[in-house]
Coordinates of C-alpha atoms and ligand atoms in Angstrom, one line a residue:
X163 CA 0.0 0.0 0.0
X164 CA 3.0 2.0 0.7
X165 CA 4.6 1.6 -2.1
X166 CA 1.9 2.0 -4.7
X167 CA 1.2 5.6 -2.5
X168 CA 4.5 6.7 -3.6
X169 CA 4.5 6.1 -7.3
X170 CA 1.5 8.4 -7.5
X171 CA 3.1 12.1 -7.7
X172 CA 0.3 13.7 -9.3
X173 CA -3.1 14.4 -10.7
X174 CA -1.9 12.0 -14.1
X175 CA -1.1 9.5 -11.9
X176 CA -4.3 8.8 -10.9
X177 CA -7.1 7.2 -13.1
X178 CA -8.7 10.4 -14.2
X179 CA -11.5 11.2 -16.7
X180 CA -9.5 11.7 -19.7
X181 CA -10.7 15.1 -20.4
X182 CA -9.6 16.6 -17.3
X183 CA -5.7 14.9 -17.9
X184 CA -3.6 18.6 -17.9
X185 CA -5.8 20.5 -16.9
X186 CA -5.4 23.8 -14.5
X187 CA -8.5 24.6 -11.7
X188 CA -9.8 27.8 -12.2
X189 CA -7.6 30.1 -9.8
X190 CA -7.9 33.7 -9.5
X191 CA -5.0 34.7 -7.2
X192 CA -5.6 35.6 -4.0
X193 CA -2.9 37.5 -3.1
X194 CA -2.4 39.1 0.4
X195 CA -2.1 43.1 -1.4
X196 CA -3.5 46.4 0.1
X197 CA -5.7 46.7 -2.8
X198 CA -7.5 43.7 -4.5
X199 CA -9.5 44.5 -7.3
X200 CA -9.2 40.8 -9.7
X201 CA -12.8 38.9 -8.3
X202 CA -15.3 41.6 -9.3
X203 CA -16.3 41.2 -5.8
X204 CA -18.6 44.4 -4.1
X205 CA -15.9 46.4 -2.0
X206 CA -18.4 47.3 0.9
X207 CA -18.6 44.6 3.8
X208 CA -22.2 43.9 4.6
X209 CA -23.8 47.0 6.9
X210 CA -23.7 46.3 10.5
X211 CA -27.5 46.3 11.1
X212 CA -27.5 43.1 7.9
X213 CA -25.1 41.7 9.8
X214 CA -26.9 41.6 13.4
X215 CA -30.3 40.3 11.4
X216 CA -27.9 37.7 10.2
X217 CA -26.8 36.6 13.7
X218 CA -30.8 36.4 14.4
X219 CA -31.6 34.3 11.6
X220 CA -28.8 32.0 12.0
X221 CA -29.3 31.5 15.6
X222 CA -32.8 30.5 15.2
X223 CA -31.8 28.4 11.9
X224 CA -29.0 26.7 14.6
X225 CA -31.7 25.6 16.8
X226 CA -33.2 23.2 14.1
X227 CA -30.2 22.2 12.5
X228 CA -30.5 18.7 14.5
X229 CA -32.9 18.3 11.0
X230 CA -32.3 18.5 7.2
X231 CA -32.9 22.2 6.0
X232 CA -36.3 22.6 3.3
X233 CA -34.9 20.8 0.4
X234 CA -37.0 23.0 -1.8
X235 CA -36.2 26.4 -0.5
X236 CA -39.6 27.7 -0.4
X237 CA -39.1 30.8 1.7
X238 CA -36.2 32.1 0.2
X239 CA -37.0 31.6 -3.2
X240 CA -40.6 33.1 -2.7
X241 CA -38.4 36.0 -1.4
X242 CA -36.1 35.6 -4.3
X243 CA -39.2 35.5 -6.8
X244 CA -40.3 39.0 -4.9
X245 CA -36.8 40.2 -5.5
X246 CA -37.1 39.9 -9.0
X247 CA -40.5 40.7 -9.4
X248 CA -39.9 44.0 -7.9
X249 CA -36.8 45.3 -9.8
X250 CA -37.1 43.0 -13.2
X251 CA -40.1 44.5 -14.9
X252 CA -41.2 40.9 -14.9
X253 CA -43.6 39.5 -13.1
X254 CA -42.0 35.9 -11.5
X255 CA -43.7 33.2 -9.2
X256 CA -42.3 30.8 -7.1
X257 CA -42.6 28.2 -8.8
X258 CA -40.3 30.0 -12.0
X259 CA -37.3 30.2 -9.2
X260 CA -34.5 27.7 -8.2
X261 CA -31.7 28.5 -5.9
X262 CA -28.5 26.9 -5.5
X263 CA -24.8 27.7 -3.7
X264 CA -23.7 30.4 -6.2
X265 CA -25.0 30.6 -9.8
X266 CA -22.1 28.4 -10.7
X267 CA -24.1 25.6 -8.8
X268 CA -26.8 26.6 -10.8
X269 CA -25.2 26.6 -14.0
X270 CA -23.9 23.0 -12.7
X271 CA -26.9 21.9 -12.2
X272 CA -28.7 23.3 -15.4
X273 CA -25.8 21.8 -17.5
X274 CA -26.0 18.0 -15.5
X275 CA -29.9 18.3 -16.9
X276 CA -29.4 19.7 -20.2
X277 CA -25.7 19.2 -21.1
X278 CA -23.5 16.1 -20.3
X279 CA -21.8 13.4 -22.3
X280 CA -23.0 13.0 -26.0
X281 CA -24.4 16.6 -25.9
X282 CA -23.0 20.3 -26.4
X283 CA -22.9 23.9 -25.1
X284 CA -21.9 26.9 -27.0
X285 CA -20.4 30.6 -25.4
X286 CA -19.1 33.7 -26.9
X287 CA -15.7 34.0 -26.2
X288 CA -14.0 35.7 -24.1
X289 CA -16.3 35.2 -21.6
X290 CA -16.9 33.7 -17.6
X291 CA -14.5 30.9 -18.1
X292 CA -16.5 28.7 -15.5
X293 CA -18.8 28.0 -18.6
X294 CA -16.4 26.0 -20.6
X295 CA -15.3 24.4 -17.1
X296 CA -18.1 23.5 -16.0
X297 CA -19.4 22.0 -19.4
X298 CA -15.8 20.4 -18.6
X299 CA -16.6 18.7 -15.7
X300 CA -20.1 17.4 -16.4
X301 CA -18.8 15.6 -19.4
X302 CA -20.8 18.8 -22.1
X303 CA -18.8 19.5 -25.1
X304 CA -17.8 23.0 -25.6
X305 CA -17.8 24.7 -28.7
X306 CA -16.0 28.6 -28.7
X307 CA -18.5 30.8 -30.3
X308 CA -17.0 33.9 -32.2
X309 CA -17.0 37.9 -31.1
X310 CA -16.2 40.8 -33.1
X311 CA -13.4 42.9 -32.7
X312 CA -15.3 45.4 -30.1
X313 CA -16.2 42.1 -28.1
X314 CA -19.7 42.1 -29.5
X315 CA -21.6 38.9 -30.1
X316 CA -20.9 38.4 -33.8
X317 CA -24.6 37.6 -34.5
X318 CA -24.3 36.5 -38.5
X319 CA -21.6 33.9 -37.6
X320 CA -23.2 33.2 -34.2
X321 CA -26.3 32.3 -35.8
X322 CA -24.3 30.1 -38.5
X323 CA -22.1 28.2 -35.9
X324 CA -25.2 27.3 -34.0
X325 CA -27.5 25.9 -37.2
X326 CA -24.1 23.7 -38.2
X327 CA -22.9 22.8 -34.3
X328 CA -26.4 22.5 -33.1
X329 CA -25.5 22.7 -29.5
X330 CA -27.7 21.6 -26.4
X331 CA -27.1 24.9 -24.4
X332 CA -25.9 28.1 -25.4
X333 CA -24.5 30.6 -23.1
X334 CA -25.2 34.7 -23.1
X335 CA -23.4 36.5 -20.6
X336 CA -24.9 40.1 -20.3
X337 CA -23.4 41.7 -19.1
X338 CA -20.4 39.9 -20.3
X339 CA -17.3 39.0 -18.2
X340 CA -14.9 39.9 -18.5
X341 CA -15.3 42.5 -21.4
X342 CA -18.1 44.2 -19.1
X343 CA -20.3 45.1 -22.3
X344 CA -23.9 44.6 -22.3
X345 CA -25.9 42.4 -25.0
X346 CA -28.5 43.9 -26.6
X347 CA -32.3 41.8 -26.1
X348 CA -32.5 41.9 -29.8
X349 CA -29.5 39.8 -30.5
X350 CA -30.2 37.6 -27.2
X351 CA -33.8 37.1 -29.1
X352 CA -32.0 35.7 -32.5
X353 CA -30.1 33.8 -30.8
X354 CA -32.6 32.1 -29.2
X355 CA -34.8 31.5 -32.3
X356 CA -31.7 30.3 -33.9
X357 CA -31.4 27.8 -30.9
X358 CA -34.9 26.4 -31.6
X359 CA -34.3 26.3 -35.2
X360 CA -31.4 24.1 -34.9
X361 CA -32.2 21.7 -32.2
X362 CA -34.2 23.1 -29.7
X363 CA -31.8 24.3 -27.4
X364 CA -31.8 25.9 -23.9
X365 CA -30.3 29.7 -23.7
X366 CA -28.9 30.6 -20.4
X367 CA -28.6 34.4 -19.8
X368 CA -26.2 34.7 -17.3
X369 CA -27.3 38.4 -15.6
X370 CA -24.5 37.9 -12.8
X371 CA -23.8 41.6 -12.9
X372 CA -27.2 42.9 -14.3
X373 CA -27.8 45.1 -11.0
X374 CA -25.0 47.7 -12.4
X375 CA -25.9 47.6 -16.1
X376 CA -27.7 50.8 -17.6
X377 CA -29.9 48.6 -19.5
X378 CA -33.0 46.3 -18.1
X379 CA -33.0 42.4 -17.3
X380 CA -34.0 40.3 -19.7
X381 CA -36.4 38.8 -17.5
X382 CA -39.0 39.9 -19.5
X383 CA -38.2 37.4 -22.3
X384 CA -39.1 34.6 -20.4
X385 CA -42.5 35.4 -21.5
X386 CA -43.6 32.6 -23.7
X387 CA -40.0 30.8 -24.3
X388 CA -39.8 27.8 -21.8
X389 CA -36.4 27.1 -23.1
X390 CA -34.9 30.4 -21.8
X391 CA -33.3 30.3 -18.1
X392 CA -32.2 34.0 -16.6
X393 CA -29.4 32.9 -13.9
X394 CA -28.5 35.5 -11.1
X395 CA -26.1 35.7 -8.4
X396 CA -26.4 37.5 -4.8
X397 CA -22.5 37.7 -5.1
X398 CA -22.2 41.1 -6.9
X399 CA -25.0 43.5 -6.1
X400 CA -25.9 42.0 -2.9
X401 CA -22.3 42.0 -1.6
X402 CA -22.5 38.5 -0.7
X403 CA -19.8 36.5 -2.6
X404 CA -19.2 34.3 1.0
X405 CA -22.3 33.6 1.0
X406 CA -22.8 31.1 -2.0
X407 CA -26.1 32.0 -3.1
X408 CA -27.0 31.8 -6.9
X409 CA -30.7 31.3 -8.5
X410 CA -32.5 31.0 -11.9
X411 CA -35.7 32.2 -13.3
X412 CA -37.2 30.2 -16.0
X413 CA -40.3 28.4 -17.0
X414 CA -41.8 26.1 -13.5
X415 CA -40.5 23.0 -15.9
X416 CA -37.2 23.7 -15.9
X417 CA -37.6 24.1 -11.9
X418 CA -38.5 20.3 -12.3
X419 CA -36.1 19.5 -14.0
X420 CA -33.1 20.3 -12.6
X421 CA -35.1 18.7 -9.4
X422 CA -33.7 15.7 -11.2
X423 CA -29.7 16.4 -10.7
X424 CA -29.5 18.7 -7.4
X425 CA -28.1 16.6 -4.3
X426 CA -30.5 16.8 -1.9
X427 CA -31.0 19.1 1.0
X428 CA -28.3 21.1 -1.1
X429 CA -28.6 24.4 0.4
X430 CA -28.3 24.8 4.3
X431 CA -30.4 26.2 6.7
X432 CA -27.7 28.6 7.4
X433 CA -27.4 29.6 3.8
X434 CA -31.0 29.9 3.4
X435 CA -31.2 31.7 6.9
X436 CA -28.2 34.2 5.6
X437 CA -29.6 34.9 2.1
X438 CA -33.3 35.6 3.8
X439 CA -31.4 38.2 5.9
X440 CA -30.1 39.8 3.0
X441 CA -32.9 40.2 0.9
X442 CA -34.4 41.7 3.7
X443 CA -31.9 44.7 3.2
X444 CA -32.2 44.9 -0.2
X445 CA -32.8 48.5 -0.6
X446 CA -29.7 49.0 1.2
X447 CA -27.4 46.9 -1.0
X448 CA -28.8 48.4 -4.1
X449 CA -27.7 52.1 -2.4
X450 CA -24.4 50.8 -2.6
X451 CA -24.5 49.6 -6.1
X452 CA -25.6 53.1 -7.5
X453 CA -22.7 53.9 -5.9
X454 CA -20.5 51.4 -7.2
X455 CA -21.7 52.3 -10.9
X456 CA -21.3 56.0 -10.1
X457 CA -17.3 54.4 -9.3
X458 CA -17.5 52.3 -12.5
X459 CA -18.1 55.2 -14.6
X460 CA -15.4 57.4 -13.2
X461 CA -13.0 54.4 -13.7
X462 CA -14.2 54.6 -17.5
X463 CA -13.8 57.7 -18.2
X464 CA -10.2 58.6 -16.0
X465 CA -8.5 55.3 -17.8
X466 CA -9.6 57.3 -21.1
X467 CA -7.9 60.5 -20.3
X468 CA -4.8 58.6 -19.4
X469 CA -4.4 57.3 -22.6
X470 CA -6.5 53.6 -22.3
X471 CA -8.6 52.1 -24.0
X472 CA -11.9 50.5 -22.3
X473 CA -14.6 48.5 -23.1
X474 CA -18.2 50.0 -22.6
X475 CA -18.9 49.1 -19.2
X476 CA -22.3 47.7 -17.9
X477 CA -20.7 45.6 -15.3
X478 CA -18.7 46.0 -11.8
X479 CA -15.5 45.9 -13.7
X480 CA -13.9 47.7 -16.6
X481 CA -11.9 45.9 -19.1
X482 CA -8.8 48.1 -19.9
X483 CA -5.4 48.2 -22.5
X484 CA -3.8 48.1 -24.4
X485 CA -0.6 46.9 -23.5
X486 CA 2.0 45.4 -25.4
X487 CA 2.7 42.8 -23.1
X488 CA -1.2 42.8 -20.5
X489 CA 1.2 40.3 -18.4
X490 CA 4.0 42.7 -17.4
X491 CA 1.5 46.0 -17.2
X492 CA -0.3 43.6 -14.8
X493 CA 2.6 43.2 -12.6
X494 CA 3.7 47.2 -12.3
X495 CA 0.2 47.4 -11.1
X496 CA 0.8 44.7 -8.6
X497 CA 4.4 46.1 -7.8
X498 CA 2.3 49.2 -6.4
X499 CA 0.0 47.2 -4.5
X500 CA -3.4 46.8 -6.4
X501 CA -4.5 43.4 -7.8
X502 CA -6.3 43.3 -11.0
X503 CA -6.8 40.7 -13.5
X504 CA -5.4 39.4 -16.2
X505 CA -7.7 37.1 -18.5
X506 CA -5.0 36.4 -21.2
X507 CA -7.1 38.4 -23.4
X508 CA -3.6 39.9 -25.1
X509 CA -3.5 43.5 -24.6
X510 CA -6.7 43.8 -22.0
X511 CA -6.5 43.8 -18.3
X512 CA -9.3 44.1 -16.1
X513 CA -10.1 45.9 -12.9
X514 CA -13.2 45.5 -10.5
X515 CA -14.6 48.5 -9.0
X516 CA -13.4 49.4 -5.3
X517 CA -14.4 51.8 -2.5
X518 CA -13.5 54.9 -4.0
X519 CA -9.9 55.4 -1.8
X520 CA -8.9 52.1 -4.1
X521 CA -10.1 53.5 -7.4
X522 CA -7.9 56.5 -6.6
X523 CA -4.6 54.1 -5.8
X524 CA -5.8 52.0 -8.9
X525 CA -5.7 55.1 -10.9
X526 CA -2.2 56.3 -9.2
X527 CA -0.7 53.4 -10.6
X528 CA -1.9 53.2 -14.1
X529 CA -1.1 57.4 -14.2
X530 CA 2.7 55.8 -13.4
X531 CA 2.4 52.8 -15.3
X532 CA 1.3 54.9 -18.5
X533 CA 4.4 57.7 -17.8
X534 CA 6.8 54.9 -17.8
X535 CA 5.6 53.2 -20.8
X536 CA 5.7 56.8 -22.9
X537 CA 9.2 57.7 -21.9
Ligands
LIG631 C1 -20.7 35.9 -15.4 C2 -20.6 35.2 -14.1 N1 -21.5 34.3 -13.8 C3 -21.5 33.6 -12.7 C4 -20.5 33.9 -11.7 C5 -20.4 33.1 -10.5 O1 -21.0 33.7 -9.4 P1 -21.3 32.9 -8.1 O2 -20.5 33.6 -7.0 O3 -22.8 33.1 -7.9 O4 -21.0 31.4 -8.2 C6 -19.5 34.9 -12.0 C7 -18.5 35.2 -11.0 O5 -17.6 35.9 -11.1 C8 -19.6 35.6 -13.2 O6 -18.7 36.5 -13.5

């Protein structure tokens, strides 16, 4: 037993799928630096009086935790349905909502139902690279879908890779990450019709950042196409990226369906208890994303005058360049102490909003960054 330990030194050792042979996790650094602005995480900590109705709701949750939590989530994803009801010019039941620990669960779960071995899923790249990883690891075939230069969806040859590919799923990220830009319902619409065309398909909007766009959800759309899914995230706007609490809006059917893949009694009663207490101080959290976009816009328009160039920005994050090498501008920017990321999209970097004080030293950096690279 001894022995046969040793000869294993790693991951190829091992009898693994063979898809996943050389493979790297995904792994954002998490670097101990003053200013960390690489997750496109909300900069404010949760206000004190959230925090307190946290404590309440988990100490009560503790006191039945002797039992498994509601497997179906009811409460929270009537108060989920409200959410959206109230701020998605859509109108959204119950019975349209599933909740899971962060929309990557949810887009786990959707591709497990949808996707897996035999079958396909299509995304516009460069997008959230958890797509194609996730497709990864539930055995989906992934198929790069093309962008124009500007990072637009390239709708002519999106619509032609889709009637030859015929995928299962196909992915819209709006707004996208990283590129931050917003897709327009019109092209979201043609993609969808091109989807039913050629298979039918499901579309999966991913609205991760949709709180900070200037545009509307795309809830809306759901109206009268059960093979649409709108997944959200109480990561960004809500400020709640430790929390793990993603959810979907779709037709009840799809609901059911991925009833059919999701471990049971997925979501704790602490989760559940956490993300109740949240939504409960929703008007505050939302204060703090005009905010954020006020932050977001200064960020677009300051890189400009420097000298950058940015991508339209509907998102937390801007997407900035161009740099001859994105890896070395990335590390001056470290080298002054702020973390952004680097996507190995050549050329483009991209930086999350911050507290305003962090914007500033983000800025302070690229002002030096920029000197040095003109002199
Ligand atoms: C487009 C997009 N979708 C989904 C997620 C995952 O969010 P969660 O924290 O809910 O798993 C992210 C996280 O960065 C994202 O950028």
């Amino acid at each position: 037993m001894e022995g046969s330990r040793e000869q294993v030194t790693g991951i190829d050792d091992l009898p693994v799928r063979d898809e996943l042979r050389g493979k790297s996790p995904y792994g954002a650094p998490q670097l101990d630096v003053p200013v960390r602005l690489n997750t496109n995480e909300n900069p404010y900590p949760l206000p004190e009086a959230l925090v307190e109705r946290i404590t309440e709701r988990v100490r009560e949750a503790a006191r039945g935790l002797n039992r498994y939590p509601d497997r179906d989530a009811v409460e929270l994803r009537i108060g989920l349905a409200n959410y959206l009801t109230k701020t998605g010019g859509y109108r959204v039941g119950v019975e349209n909502v599933w909740a899971a620990n962060g929309s990557n669960e949810v887009i786990q779960q959707l591709l497990q139902t949808f996707g897996g071995p035999g079958r396909s899923a299509i995304g516009f790249e460069p997008s959230y690279s958890m797509h194609a990883l996730i497709a990864r690891g539930t055995g989906t075939g992934w198929i790069s879908g093309p962008r124009n230069e500007d990072f637009s969806i390239d709708l002519p040859a999106a619509e032609r890779w889709i009637a030859e590919n015929k995928p299962d799923v196909v992915f819209v990220t709006t707004p996208n990450n990283p590129t931050g830009n917003a897709v327009p319902p019109g092209t979201v619409l043609a993609l969808y019709e091109a989807a039913q065309a050629a298979k039918p398909s499901m579309v999966i909007v991913d609205e991760a950042y949709i709180e900070f766009s200037h545009g509307d959800s795309l809830l809306p759309l759901l109206e009268g196409r059960p093979n649409l899914v709108v997944s959200r995230t109480m990561s960004k706007a809500f400020g709640a990226a430790g929390l793990r609490l993603g959810y979907l809006a779709a037709h009840p059917a799809v609901v059911d369906a991925v009833q059919l893949v999701r471990l049971p009694y997925h979501l704790s009663a602490v989760t559940q208890a956490t993300a109740l207490a949240a939504l409960e101080h929703t008007d505050t959290l939302l204060g703090y994303v005009e905010q954020l976009k006020g932050e977001r816009d200064r960020l677009v328009r300051e890189l400009r005058a420097l000298g950058c160039e940015v991508v339209e920005s509907d998102a937390n994050f801007v997407q900035f360049g161009r740099f001859a090498d994105s890896h070395t501008a990335w590390q001056a920017i470290l080298d002054r102490g702020v973390l952004v990321r680097d996507n190995g999209i050549p050329g483009w970097l991209r930086v999350s909003a911050g507290t305003p004080e962090e914007n500033d030293a983000f800025l302070d950096a690229v002002r030096e960054l920029m000197k040095e690279q003109s002199t």
